[in-house]
Amino acid sequence: MTVVETQATAAAAVPVRKAPRKPKAAPGSRKLSPLRLLGLIVVWLFTAFNILLLYWLIAGSFKVPAEIFREPFQLPVILFQRGTPFANYIYAWNNAGFGDAFLVTVLLVAAATVTIVAVSAPAAYALSRLGVRGSGAMTNFVAIGMGVPFQTVIIPLFVSMAKIHLTDNLFGLYLVYVALSLPFTVFLLTGFFRSLPDELEEAAAIDGASPVRTFRSVMLPLARGGLITAMIINAIGLWNETLLALVFLQTNAHFTLARALFSFYNAAVYQSQYGGLIAGVAIIVLPMLVLYLVLARRIITGLTLGAGK
């Protein structure tokens, strides 16, 4: 074999290196496709509509009825000229019974939120980390519970609660809140626990820690972001809940803020106190809006961490 043939054989034996893969474009640097452009337009239009609606709500709460109907998007003037800019809020607070309703709502939402997370966390941990037989089917069953609108079960639920004398009762409403919120919270925390690293759990098992101690001492601190996210989402949802409170509560002393506002609506409309009615809506909406704006980053972080696996 000649030298040229030897070199050709050796060159043929050497594997051909593939060209390096072209790196992906950085987010935001890709060209806008027509579909993506349409999606951005829809999102920004929806955002602008909500900002406009929020501005109308806040501005309307400082206006007299004439300003609300004649100049709906103008800045409020008359009440500020009179020196009583918060007259609508004072009227709504005093006539809607928001004082007692505010205390009831805070206590009810706090108790229900803590109970929901306290029950959901160990359930989600068992479904996602302990290898329980049938855990996949049970997780799917929980997900199906998320897809059942509570409006479809509200009549049989009311009948069942009436038979055990838990209608027009804050404890009964508390139980309903907890039961209807468990599927979403368990599903959320299941995804979050699955995203946690296995090494720490294995190290705890090597050290002789029981599953209960591992959950309490190792996994719960790691899952703190997900637990806080679940608590915030549930608190916002229960704070604004109206239909269940409307069905299950009839006594003024038991009213939540949303239920008290519903009762206040007829009186405010009858007296043409539309500014007071809008102020009542603002009293309910603004606290949760401020809470969401302050904790938005934590909520988003908790939700995205739960999508790790």
PDB file of C-alpha atoms in Angstrom:
ATOM      1  CA  MET A   1       0.000   0.000   0.000  1.00  0.00           C
ATOM      2  CA  THR A   2       1.426   3.336  -1.029  1.00  0.00           C
ATOM      3  CA  VAL A   3       1.794   6.316   1.299  1.00  0.00           C
ATOM      4  CA  VAL A   4      -1.042   8.141  -0.438  1.00  0.00           C
ATOM      5  CA  GLU A   5      -3.391   5.194   0.035  1.00  0.00           C
ATOM      6  CA  THR A   6      -2.400   4.914   3.697  1.00  0.00           C
ATOM      7  CA  GLN A   7      -3.143   8.587   4.300  1.00  0.00           C
ATOM      8  CA  ALA A   8      -6.505   8.306   2.504  1.00  0.00           C
ATOM      9  CA  THR A   9      -7.476   5.273   4.613  1.00  0.00           C
ATOM     10  CA  ALA A  10      -6.544   7.075   7.844  1.00  0.00           C
ATOM     11  CA  ALA A  11      -8.490  10.167   6.796  1.00  0.00           C
ATOM     12  CA  ALA A  12     -11.549   8.038   6.055  1.00  0.00           C
ATOM     13  CA  ALA A  13     -11.326   6.416   9.507  1.00  0.00           C
ATOM     14  CA  VAL A  14     -11.429   9.758  11.308  1.00  0.00           C
ATOM     15  CA  PRO A  15     -15.067  10.670  12.142  1.00  0.00           C
ATOM     16  CA  VAL A  16     -16.328  13.831  10.567  1.00  0.00           C
ATOM     17  CA  ARG A  17     -17.123  16.493  13.183  1.00  0.00           C
ATOM     18  CA  LYS A  18     -20.554  18.010  12.932  1.00  0.00           C
ATOM     19  CA  ALA A  19     -20.902  21.726  12.634  1.00  0.00           C
ATOM     20  CA  PRO A  20     -21.780  23.379  15.951  1.00  0.00           C
ATOM     21  CA  ARG A  21     -25.486  23.906  16.484  1.00  0.00           C
ATOM     22  CA  LYS A  22     -26.640  27.410  15.878  1.00  0.00           C
ATOM     23  CA  PRO A  23     -27.507  29.015  19.225  1.00  0.00           C
ATOM     24  CA  LYS A  24     -31.101  29.958  19.851  1.00  0.00           C
ATOM     25  CA  ALA A  25     -32.020  33.583  19.604  1.00  0.00           C
ATOM     26  CA  ALA A  26     -32.344  35.427  22.889  1.00  0.00           C
ATOM     27  CA  PRO A  27     -35.910  36.022  24.115  1.00  0.00           C
ATOM     28  CA  GLY A  28     -37.309  39.176  22.606  1.00  0.00           C
ATOM     29  CA  SER A  29     -34.795  39.221  19.732  1.00  0.00           C
ATOM     30  CA  ARG A  30     -36.829  36.999  17.424  1.00  0.00           C
ATOM     31  CA  LYS A  31     -38.879  38.547  14.694  1.00  0.00           C
ATOM     32  CA  LEU A  32     -42.527  39.007  15.459  1.00  0.00           C
ATOM     33  CA  SER A  33     -44.721  36.548  13.647  1.00  0.00           C
ATOM     34  CA  PRO A  34     -48.243  37.702  12.713  1.00  0.00           C
ATOM     35  CA  LEU A  35     -49.754  35.394  15.341  1.00  0.00           C
ATOM     36  CA  ARG A  36     -47.417  36.619  18.083  1.00  0.00           C
ATOM     37  CA  LEU A  37     -48.052  40.229  17.088  1.00  0.00           C
ATOM     38  CA  LEU A  38     -51.802  39.626  17.312  1.00  0.00           C
ATOM     39  CA  GLY A  39     -51.351  38.059  20.740  1.00  0.00           C
ATOM     40  CA  LEU A  40     -49.352  41.056  21.973  1.00  0.00           C
ATOM     41  CA  ILE A  41     -52.011  43.442  20.698  1.00  0.00           C
ATOM     42  CA  VAL A  42     -54.769  41.505  22.478  1.00  0.00           C
ATOM     43  CA  VAL A  43     -52.774  41.386  25.740  1.00  0.00           C
ATOM     44  CA  TRP A  44     -52.019  45.097  25.688  1.00  0.00           C
ATOM     45  CA  LEU A  45     -55.607  45.987  24.812  1.00  0.00           C
ATOM     46  CA  PHE A  46     -56.847  43.842  27.702  1.00  0.00           C
ATOM     47  CA  THR A  47     -54.305  45.487  30.030  1.00  0.00           C
ATOM     48  CA  ALA A  48     -55.292  48.969  28.896  1.00  0.00           C
ATOM     49  CA  PHE A  49     -58.969  48.170  29.403  1.00  0.00           C
ATOM     50  CA  ASN A  50     -58.336  46.984  32.956  1.00  0.00           C
ATOM     51  CA  ILE A  51     -56.235  50.047  33.785  1.00  0.00           C
ATOM     52  CA  LEU A  52     -58.982  52.290  32.404  1.00  0.00           C
ATOM     53  CA  LEU A  53     -61.582  50.417  34.438  1.00  0.00           C
ATOM     54  CA  LEU A  54     -59.476  50.768  37.598  1.00  0.00           C
ATOM     55  CA  TYR A  55     -59.069  54.487  36.973  1.00  0.00           C
ATOM     56  CA  TRP A  56     -62.840  54.856  36.497  1.00  0.00           C
ATOM     57  CA  LEU A  57     -63.457  52.984  39.752  1.00  0.00           C
ATOM     58  CA  ILE A  58     -61.074  55.087  41.818  1.00  0.00           C
ATOM     59  CA  ALA A  59     -62.109  58.385  40.227  1.00  0.00           C
ATOM     60  CA  GLY A  60     -65.821  57.542  40.524  1.00  0.00           C
ATOM     61  CA  SER A  61     -65.468  56.849  44.242  1.00  0.00           C
ATOM     62  CA  PHE A  62     -64.603  60.536  44.738  1.00  0.00           C
ATOM     63  CA  LYS A  63     -67.440  61.926  42.594  1.00  0.00           C
ATOM     64  CA  VAL A  64     -71.045  62.943  43.072  1.00  0.00           C
ATOM     65  CA  PRO A  65     -73.636  61.173  40.860  1.00  0.00           C
ATOM     66  CA  ALA A  66     -73.807  64.073  38.365  1.00  0.00           C
ATOM     67  CA  GLU A  67     -70.075  63.820  37.688  1.00  0.00           C
ATOM     68  CA  ILE A  68     -70.220  60.037  37.360  1.00  0.00           C
ATOM     69  CA  PHE A  69     -72.772  60.153  34.539  1.00  0.00           C
ATOM     70  CA  ARG A  70     -71.804  63.405  32.810  1.00  0.00           C
ATOM     71  CA  GLU A  71     -68.007  63.221  33.079  1.00  0.00           C
ATOM     72  CA  PRO A  72     -67.176  59.557  33.744  1.00  0.00           C
ATOM     73  CA  PHE A  73     -63.472  59.838  32.900  1.00  0.00           C
ATOM     74  CA  GLN A  74     -62.766  63.328  34.210  1.00  0.00           C
ATOM     75  CA  LEU A  75     -60.966  63.926  37.464  1.00  0.00           C
ATOM     76  CA  PRO A  76     -63.266  64.463  40.479  1.00  0.00           C
ATOM     77  CA  VAL A  77     -63.858  68.119  41.389  1.00  0.00           C
ATOM     78  CA  ILE A  78     -67.009  68.826  43.427  1.00  0.00           C
ATOM     79  CA  LEU A  79     -66.242  66.845  46.583  1.00  0.00           C
ATOM     80  CA  PHE A  80     -62.733  68.252  46.696  1.00  0.00           C
ATOM     81  CA  GLN A  81     -64.112  71.770  46.366  1.00  0.00           C
ATOM     82  CA  ARG A  82     -66.479  71.089  49.256  1.00  0.00           C
ATOM     83  CA  GLY A  83     -63.603  69.818  51.372  1.00  0.00           C
ATOM     84  CA  THR A  84     -65.155  66.353  51.806  1.00  0.00           C
ATOM     85  CA  PRO A  85     -63.292  64.124  49.303  1.00  0.00           C
ATOM     86  CA  PHE A  86     -63.923  60.958  51.335  1.00  0.00           C
ATOM     87  CA  ALA A  87     -67.651  61.506  51.809  1.00  0.00           C
ATOM     88  CA  ASN A  88     -68.532  58.503  49.624  1.00  0.00           C
ATOM     89  CA  TYR A  89     -66.237  56.194  51.563  1.00  0.00           C
ATOM     90  CA  ILE A  90     -67.662  57.370  54.895  1.00  0.00           C
ATOM     91  CA  TYR A  91     -71.209  56.859  53.596  1.00  0.00           C
ATOM     92  CA  ALA A  92     -70.434  53.362  52.315  1.00  0.00           C
ATOM     93  CA  TRP A  93     -68.616  52.310  55.472  1.00  0.00           C
ATOM     94  CA  ASN A  94     -71.379  53.533  57.793  1.00  0.00           C
ATOM     95  CA  ASN A  95     -74.419  52.388  55.794  1.00  0.00           C
ATOM     96  CA  ALA A  96     -73.183  49.058  54.439  1.00  0.00           C
ATOM     97  CA  GLY A  97     -72.024  47.727  57.786  1.00  0.00           C
ATOM     98  CA  PHE A  98     -68.492  47.294  56.511  1.00  0.00           C
ATOM     99  CA  GLY A  99     -67.003  47.588  60.000  1.00  0.00           C
ATOM    100  CA  ASP A 100     -68.321  44.231  61.264  1.00  0.00           C
ATOM    101  CA  ALA A 101     -68.137  42.689  57.793  1.00  0.00           C
ATOM    102  CA  PHE A 102     -64.467  43.615  57.479  1.00  0.00           C
ATOM    103  CA  LEU A 103     -63.605  41.848  60.741  1.00  0.00           C
ATOM    104  CA  VAL A 104     -65.670  38.788  59.769  1.00  0.00           C
ATOM    105  CA  THR A 105     -64.013  38.605  56.353  1.00  0.00           C
ATOM    106  CA  VAL A 106     -60.475  38.921  57.702  1.00  0.00           C
ATOM    107  CA  LEU A 107     -60.991  36.192  60.311  1.00  0.00           C
ATOM    108  CA  LEU A 108     -62.860  33.873  57.936  1.00  0.00           C
ATOM    109  CA  VAL A 109     -60.388  34.230  55.070  1.00  0.00           C
ATOM    110  CA  ALA A 110     -57.363  33.873  57.364  1.00  0.00           C
ATOM    111  CA  ALA A 111     -58.722  30.738  59.054  1.00  0.00           C
ATOM    112  CA  ALA A 112     -59.801  29.126  55.764  1.00  0.00           C
ATOM    113  CA  THR A 113     -56.521  29.945  54.008  1.00  0.00           C
ATOM    114  CA  VAL A 114     -54.346  28.526  56.778  1.00  0.00           C
ATOM    115  CA  THR A 115     -56.481  25.363  56.959  1.00  0.00           C
ATOM    116  CA  ILE A 116     -56.420  24.876  53.170  1.00  0.00           C
ATOM    117  CA  VAL A 117     -52.618  25.024  53.029  1.00  0.00           C
ATOM    118  CA  ALA A 118     -52.203  22.941  56.210  1.00  0.00           C
ATOM    119  CA  VAL A 119     -54.316  20.141  54.694  1.00  0.00           C
ATOM    120  CA  SER A 120     -53.040  20.438  51.126  1.00  0.00           C
ATOM    121  CA  ALA A 121     -49.302  20.432  51.910  1.00  0.00           C
ATOM    122  CA  PRO A 122     -49.061  16.911  53.418  1.00  0.00           C
ATOM    123  CA  ALA A 123     -51.509  15.584  50.826  1.00  0.00           C
ATOM    124  CA  ALA A 124     -49.442  17.007  47.979  1.00  0.00           C
ATOM    125  CA  TYR A 125     -46.232  15.686  49.544  1.00  0.00           C
ATOM    126  CA  ALA A 126     -47.682  12.180  49.857  1.00  0.00           C
ATOM    127  CA  LEU A 127     -48.888  12.190  46.263  1.00  0.00           C
ATOM    128  CA  SER A 128     -45.635  13.496  44.813  1.00  0.00           C
ATOM    129  CA  ARG A 129     -42.787  12.125  46.966  1.00  0.00           C
ATOM    130  CA  LEU A 130     -43.776   9.011  48.934  1.00  0.00           C
ATOM    131  CA  GLY A 131     -44.504   6.687  46.024  1.00  0.00           C
ATOM    132  CA  VAL A 132     -47.972   5.905  47.293  1.00  0.00           C
ATOM    133  CA  ARG A 133     -49.700   3.237  45.198  1.00  0.00           C
ATOM    134  CA  GLY A 134     -52.214   4.877  42.913  1.00  0.00           C
ATOM    135  CA  SER A 135     -50.806   8.366  43.500  1.00  0.00           C
ATOM    136  CA  GLY A 136     -50.997   9.172  39.788  1.00  0.00           C
ATOM    137  CA  ALA A 137     -54.670   8.249  39.617  1.00  0.00           C
ATOM    138  CA  MET A 138     -55.381  10.208  42.785  1.00  0.00           C
ATOM    139  CA  THR A 139     -53.583  13.249  41.389  1.00  0.00           C
ATOM    140  CA  ASN A 140     -55.702  13.025  38.250  1.00  0.00           C
ATOM    141  CA  PHE A 141     -58.795  12.723  40.413  1.00  0.00           C
ATOM    142  CA  VAL A 142     -57.807  15.936  42.217  1.00  0.00           C
ATOM    143  CA  ALA A 143     -57.289  17.643  38.857  1.00  0.00           C
ATOM    144  CA  ILE A 144     -60.805  16.570  37.804  1.00  0.00           C
ATOM    145  CA  GLY A 145     -62.115  18.251  40.959  1.00  0.00           C
ATOM    146  CA  MET A 146     -60.600  21.517  39.730  1.00  0.00           C
ATOM    147  CA  GLY A 147     -62.647  21.283  36.553  1.00  0.00           C
ATOM    148  CA  VAL A 148     -66.031  20.973  38.274  1.00  0.00           C
ATOM    149  CA  PRO A 149     -67.602  24.453  38.667  1.00  0.00           C
ATOM    150  CA  PHE A 150     -68.832  24.914  42.204  1.00  0.00           C
ATOM    151  CA  GLN A 151     -71.998  26.529  40.800  1.00  0.00           C
ATOM    152  CA  THR A 152     -73.104  23.075  39.624  1.00  0.00           C
ATOM    153  CA  VAL A 153     -73.003  21.618  43.148  1.00  0.00           C
ATOM    154  CA  ILE A 154     -74.206  24.614  45.118  1.00  0.00           C
ATOM    155  CA  ILE A 155     -77.846  23.413  45.411  1.00  0.00           C
ATOM    156  CA  PRO A 156     -77.075  19.904  46.727  1.00  0.00           C
ATOM    157  CA  LEU A 157     -74.383  21.449  48.898  1.00  0.00           C
ATOM    158  CA  PHE A 158     -76.878  23.879  50.408  1.00  0.00           C
ATOM    159  CA  VAL A 159     -79.378  21.078  51.037  1.00  0.00           C
ATOM    160  CA  SER A 160     -76.713  18.970  52.751  1.00  0.00           C
ATOM    161  CA  MET A 161     -75.527  21.868  54.901  1.00  0.00           C
ATOM    162  CA  ALA A 162     -79.111  22.741  55.845  1.00  0.00           C
ATOM    163  CA  LYS A 163     -79.716  19.191  57.094  1.00  0.00           C
ATOM    164  CA  ILE A 164     -76.849  19.520  59.585  1.00  0.00           C
ATOM    165  CA  HIS A 165     -77.834  23.115  60.473  1.00  0.00           C
ATOM    166  CA  LEU A 166     -74.741  24.793  59.060  1.00  0.00           C
ATOM    167  CA  THR A 167     -76.450  27.366  56.829  1.00  0.00           C
ATOM    168  CA  ASP A 168     -76.363  30.994  57.964  1.00  0.00           C
ATOM    169  CA  ASN A 169     -73.323  29.927  59.943  1.00  0.00           C
ATOM    170  CA  LEU A 170     -69.763  31.181  59.527  1.00  0.00           C
ATOM    171  CA  PHE A 171     -68.333  27.793  60.462  1.00  0.00           C
ATOM    172  CA  GLY A 172     -70.397  26.186  57.706  1.00  0.00           C
ATOM    173  CA  LEU A 173     -69.150  28.732  55.174  1.00  0.00           C
ATOM    174  CA  TYR A 174     -65.612  28.105  56.421  1.00  0.00           C
ATOM    175  CA  LEU A 175     -66.010  24.379  55.732  1.00  0.00           C
ATOM    176  CA  VAL A 176     -67.366  25.086  52.248  1.00  0.00           C
ATOM    177  CA  TYR A 177     -64.455  27.423  51.470  1.00  0.00           C
ATOM    178  CA  VAL A 178     -61.923  24.813  52.575  1.00  0.00           C
ATOM    179  CA  ALA A 179     -63.555  21.923  50.722  1.00  0.00           C
ATOM    180  CA  LEU A 180     -63.918  23.785  47.424  1.00  0.00           C
ATOM    181  CA  SER A 181     -60.377  25.194  47.521  1.00  0.00           C
ATOM    182  CA  LEU A 182     -58.546  21.941  48.266  1.00  0.00           C
ATOM    183  CA  PRO A 183     -58.362  20.517  44.685  1.00  0.00           C
ATOM    184  CA  PHE A 184     -56.571  23.535  43.224  1.00  0.00           C
ATOM    185  CA  THR A 185     -54.214  23.910  46.181  1.00  0.00           C
ATOM    186  CA  VAL A 186     -53.286  20.203  46.274  1.00  0.00           C
ATOM    187  CA  PHE A 187     -52.657  20.233  42.525  1.00  0.00           C
ATOM    188  CA  LEU A 188     -50.520  23.387  42.791  1.00  0.00           C
ATOM    189  CA  LEU A 189     -48.405  22.076  45.678  1.00  0.00           C
ATOM    190  CA  THR A 190     -48.036  18.640  44.064  1.00  0.00           C
ATOM    191  CA  GLY A 191     -46.276  20.222  41.121  1.00  0.00           C
ATOM    192  CA  PHE A 192     -44.156  22.301  43.460  1.00  0.00           C
ATOM    193  CA  PHE A 193     -43.033  19.375  45.634  1.00  0.00           C
ATOM    194  CA  ARG A 194     -42.111  17.410  42.505  1.00  0.00           C
ATOM    195  CA  SER A 195     -39.704  20.182  41.513  1.00  0.00           C
ATOM    196  CA  LEU A 196     -37.684  19.931  44.750  1.00  0.00           C
ATOM    197  CA  PRO A 197     -34.335  18.069  44.666  1.00  0.00           C
ATOM    198  CA  ASP A 198     -34.264  14.416  45.704  1.00  0.00           C
ATOM    199  CA  GLU A 199     -30.805  14.529  47.298  1.00  0.00           C
ATOM    200  CA  LEU A 200     -31.819  16.260  50.530  1.00  0.00           C
ATOM    201  CA  GLU A 201     -34.690  13.849  51.032  1.00  0.00           C
ATOM    202  CA  GLU A 202     -32.365  10.886  50.469  1.00  0.00           C
ATOM    203  CA  ALA A 203     -29.819  12.347  52.886  1.00  0.00           C
ATOM    204  CA  ALA A 204     -32.506  12.700  55.544  1.00  0.00           C
ATOM    205  CA  ALA A 205     -33.524   9.068  55.027  1.00  0.00           C
ATOM    206  CA  ILE A 206     -29.889   7.962  55.413  1.00  0.00           C
ATOM    207  CA  ASP A 207     -29.695   9.888  58.697  1.00  0.00           C
ATOM    208  CA  GLY A 208     -32.684   7.909  59.928  1.00  0.00           C
ATOM    209  CA  ALA A 209     -35.375  10.579  59.604  1.00  0.00           C
ATOM    210  CA  SER A 210     -38.918   9.311  59.219  1.00  0.00           C
ATOM    211  CA  PRO A 211     -41.093  10.527  56.316  1.00  0.00           C
ATOM    212  CA  VAL A 212     -43.006  12.765  58.720  1.00  0.00           C
ATOM    213  CA  ARG A 213     -39.845  14.351  60.083  1.00  0.00           C
ATOM    214  CA  THR A 214     -38.389  14.696  56.587  1.00  0.00           C
ATOM    215  CA  PHE A 215     -41.545  16.482  55.483  1.00  0.00           C
ATOM    216  CA  ARG A 216     -41.604  18.762  58.516  1.00  0.00           C
ATOM    217  CA  SER A 217     -37.906  19.572  58.844  1.00  0.00           C
ATOM    218  CA  VAL A 218     -36.578  19.356  55.285  1.00  0.00           C
ATOM    219  CA  MET A 219     -39.281  19.664  52.649  1.00  0.00           C
ATOM    220  CA  LEU A 220     -41.544  22.275  54.219  1.00  0.00           C
ATOM    221  CA  PRO A 221     -38.748  24.884  54.506  1.00  0.00           C
ATOM    222  CA  LEU A 222     -37.816  24.220  50.881  1.00  0.00           C
ATOM    223  CA  ALA A 223     -41.454  24.574  49.839  1.00  0.00           C
ATOM    224  CA  ARG A 224     -41.981  27.858  51.651  1.00  0.00           C
ATOM    225  CA  GLY A 225     -42.271  29.812  48.393  1.00  0.00           C
ATOM    226  CA  GLY A 226     -44.981  27.487  47.088  1.00  0.00           C
ATOM    227  CA  LEU A 227     -46.868  27.551  50.389  1.00  0.00           C
ATOM    228  CA  ILE A 228     -46.872  31.351  50.471  1.00  0.00           C
ATOM    229  CA  THR A 229     -48.019  31.449  46.856  1.00  0.00           C
ATOM    230  CA  ALA A 230     -50.893  29.075  47.620  1.00  0.00           C
ATOM    231  CA  MET A 231     -51.910  31.138  50.645  1.00  0.00           C
ATOM    232  CA  ILE A 232     -51.917  34.399  48.694  1.00  0.00           C
ATOM    233  CA  ILE A 233     -53.922  32.989  45.777  1.00  0.00           C
ATOM    234  CA  ASN A 234     -56.504  31.454  48.099  1.00  0.00           C
ATOM    235  CA  ALA A 235     -56.744  34.608  50.211  1.00  0.00           C
ATOM    236  CA  ILE A 236     -57.428  36.773  47.153  1.00  0.00           C
ATOM    237  CA  GLY A 237     -60.032  34.357  45.812  1.00  0.00           C
ATOM    238  CA  LEU A 238     -61.889  33.969  49.118  1.00  0.00           C
ATOM    239  CA  TRP A 239     -61.785  37.689  49.870  1.00  0.00           C
ATOM    240  CA  ASN A 240     -63.658  38.448  46.651  1.00  0.00           C
ATOM    241  CA  GLU A 241     -66.035  35.461  46.836  1.00  0.00           C
ATOM    242  CA  THR A 242     -69.716  36.508  46.672  1.00  0.00           C
ATOM    243  CA  LEU A 243     -71.997  33.704  45.473  1.00  0.00           C
ATOM    244  CA  LEU A 244     -71.358  31.263  48.319  1.00  0.00           C
ATOM    245  CA  ALA A 245     -71.707  34.010  50.931  1.00  0.00           C
ATOM    246  CA  LEU A 246     -74.937  35.117  49.258  1.00  0.00           C
ATOM    247  CA  VAL A 247     -76.384  31.585  49.368  1.00  0.00           C
ATOM    248  CA  PHE A 248     -75.228  30.497  52.818  1.00  0.00           C
ATOM    249  CA  LEU A 249     -75.512  33.721  54.858  1.00  0.00           C
ATOM    250  CA  GLN A 250     -78.736  35.551  55.722  1.00  0.00           C
ATOM    251  CA  THR A 251     -78.009  37.336  59.024  1.00  0.00           C
ATOM    252  CA  ASN A 252     -76.350  40.756  58.865  1.00  0.00           C
ATOM    253  CA  ALA A 253     -73.990  39.924  61.743  1.00  0.00           C
ATOM    254  CA  HIS A 254     -72.498  37.083  59.657  1.00  0.00           C
ATOM    255  CA  PHE A 255     -72.051  39.034  56.420  1.00  0.00           C
ATOM    256  CA  THR A 256     -68.714  39.135  54.652  1.00  0.00           C
ATOM    257  CA  LEU A 257     -67.673  42.277  52.791  1.00  0.00           C
ATOM    258  CA  ALA A 258     -68.927  40.999  49.427  1.00  0.00           C
ATOM    259  CA  ARG A 259     -72.236  39.920  50.972  1.00  0.00           C
ATOM    260  CA  ALA A 260     -72.638  43.266  52.758  1.00  0.00           C
ATOM    261  CA  LEU A 261     -71.971  45.112  49.505  1.00  0.00           C
ATOM    262  CA  PHE A 262     -74.670  43.098  47.763  1.00  0.00           C
ATOM    263  CA  SER A 263     -77.182  44.122  50.436  1.00  0.00           C
ATOM    264  CA  PHE A 264     -75.963  47.720  50.287  1.00  0.00           C
ATOM    265  CA  TYR A 265     -76.574  47.864  46.528  1.00  0.00           C
ATOM    266  CA  ASN A 266     -80.372  48.248  46.710  1.00  0.00           C
ATOM    267  CA  ALA A 267     -80.240  50.979  49.369  1.00  0.00           C
ATOM    268  CA  ALA A 268     -77.566  52.940  47.499  1.00  0.00           C
ATOM    269  CA  VAL A 269     -79.427  52.765  44.191  1.00  0.00           C
ATOM    270  CA  TYR A 270     -82.715  53.725  45.851  1.00  0.00           C
ATOM    271  CA  GLN A 271     -81.064  56.836  47.351  1.00  0.00           C
ATOM    272  CA  SER A 272     -79.105  57.530  44.132  1.00  0.00           C
ATOM    273  CA  GLN A 273     -75.832  57.237  46.060  1.00  0.00           C
ATOM    274  CA  TYR A 274     -73.875  55.869  43.156  1.00  0.00           C
ATOM    275  CA  GLY A 275     -70.662  57.423  44.405  1.00  0.00           C
ATOM    276  CA  GLY A 276     -71.099  55.618  47.706  1.00  0.00           C
ATOM    277  CA  LEU A 277     -71.779  52.355  45.868  1.00  0.00           C
ATOM    278  CA  ILE A 278     -68.613  52.721  43.809  1.00  0.00           C
ATOM    279  CA  ALA A 279     -66.691  53.561  46.974  1.00  0.00           C
ATOM    280  CA  GLY A 280     -68.017  50.353  48.527  1.00  0.00           C
ATOM    281  CA  VAL A 281     -66.685  48.368  45.582  1.00  0.00           C
ATOM    282  CA  ALA A 282     -63.335  50.145  45.931  1.00  0.00           C
ATOM    283  CA  ILE A 283     -63.157  49.264  49.646  1.00  0.00           C
ATOM    284  CA  ILE A 284     -63.391  45.584  48.736  1.00  0.00           C
ATOM    285  CA  VAL A 285     -61.221  45.575  45.621  1.00  0.00           C
ATOM    286  CA  LEU A 286     -58.310  47.843  46.541  1.00  0.00           C
ATOM    287  CA  PRO A 287     -56.856  45.882  49.524  1.00  0.00           C
ATOM    288  CA  MET A 288     -56.450  42.724  47.457  1.00  0.00           C
ATOM    289  CA  LEU A 289     -55.151  44.724  44.494  1.00  0.00           C
ATOM    290  CA  VAL A 290     -52.479  46.309  46.675  1.00  0.00           C
ATOM    291  CA  LEU A 291     -51.618  42.907  48.154  1.00  0.00           C
ATOM    292  CA  TYR A 292     -51.218  41.420  44.686  1.00  0.00           C
ATOM    293  CA  LEU A 293     -49.055  44.297  43.443  1.00  0.00           C
ATOM    294  CA  VAL A 294     -46.781  44.026  46.474  1.00  0.00           C
ATOM    295  CA  LEU A 295     -46.445  40.228  46.280  1.00  0.00           C
ATOM    296  CA  ALA A 296     -46.757  39.722  42.507  1.00  0.00           C
ATOM    297  CA  ARG A 297     -43.115  38.694  42.104  1.00  0.00           C
ATOM    298  CA  ARG A 298     -43.383  36.126  44.892  1.00  0.00           C
ATOM    299  CA  ILE A 299     -46.579  34.704  43.359  1.00  0.00           C
ATOM    300  CA  ILE A 300     -45.017  34.372  39.906  1.00  0.00           C
ATOM    301  CA  THR A 301     -41.828  32.862  41.358  1.00  0.00           C
ATOM    302  CA  GLY A 302     -43.800  30.296  43.317  1.00  0.00           C
ATOM    303  CA  LEU A 303     -45.854  29.292  40.298  1.00  0.00           C
ATOM    304  CA  THR A 304     -42.866  28.981  37.957  1.00  0.00           C
ATOM    305  CA  LEU A 305     -40.832  26.980  40.502  1.00  0.00           C
ATOM    306  CA  GLY A 306     -43.702  24.521  40.651  1.00  0.00           C
ATOM    307  CA  ALA A 307     -43.369  23.909  36.906  1.00  0.00           C
ATOM    308  CA  GLY A 308     -39.806  22.652  37.137  1.00  0.00           C
ATOM    309  CA  LYS A 309     -40.682  19.005  36.467  1.00  0.00           C
TER     310      LYS A 309
END
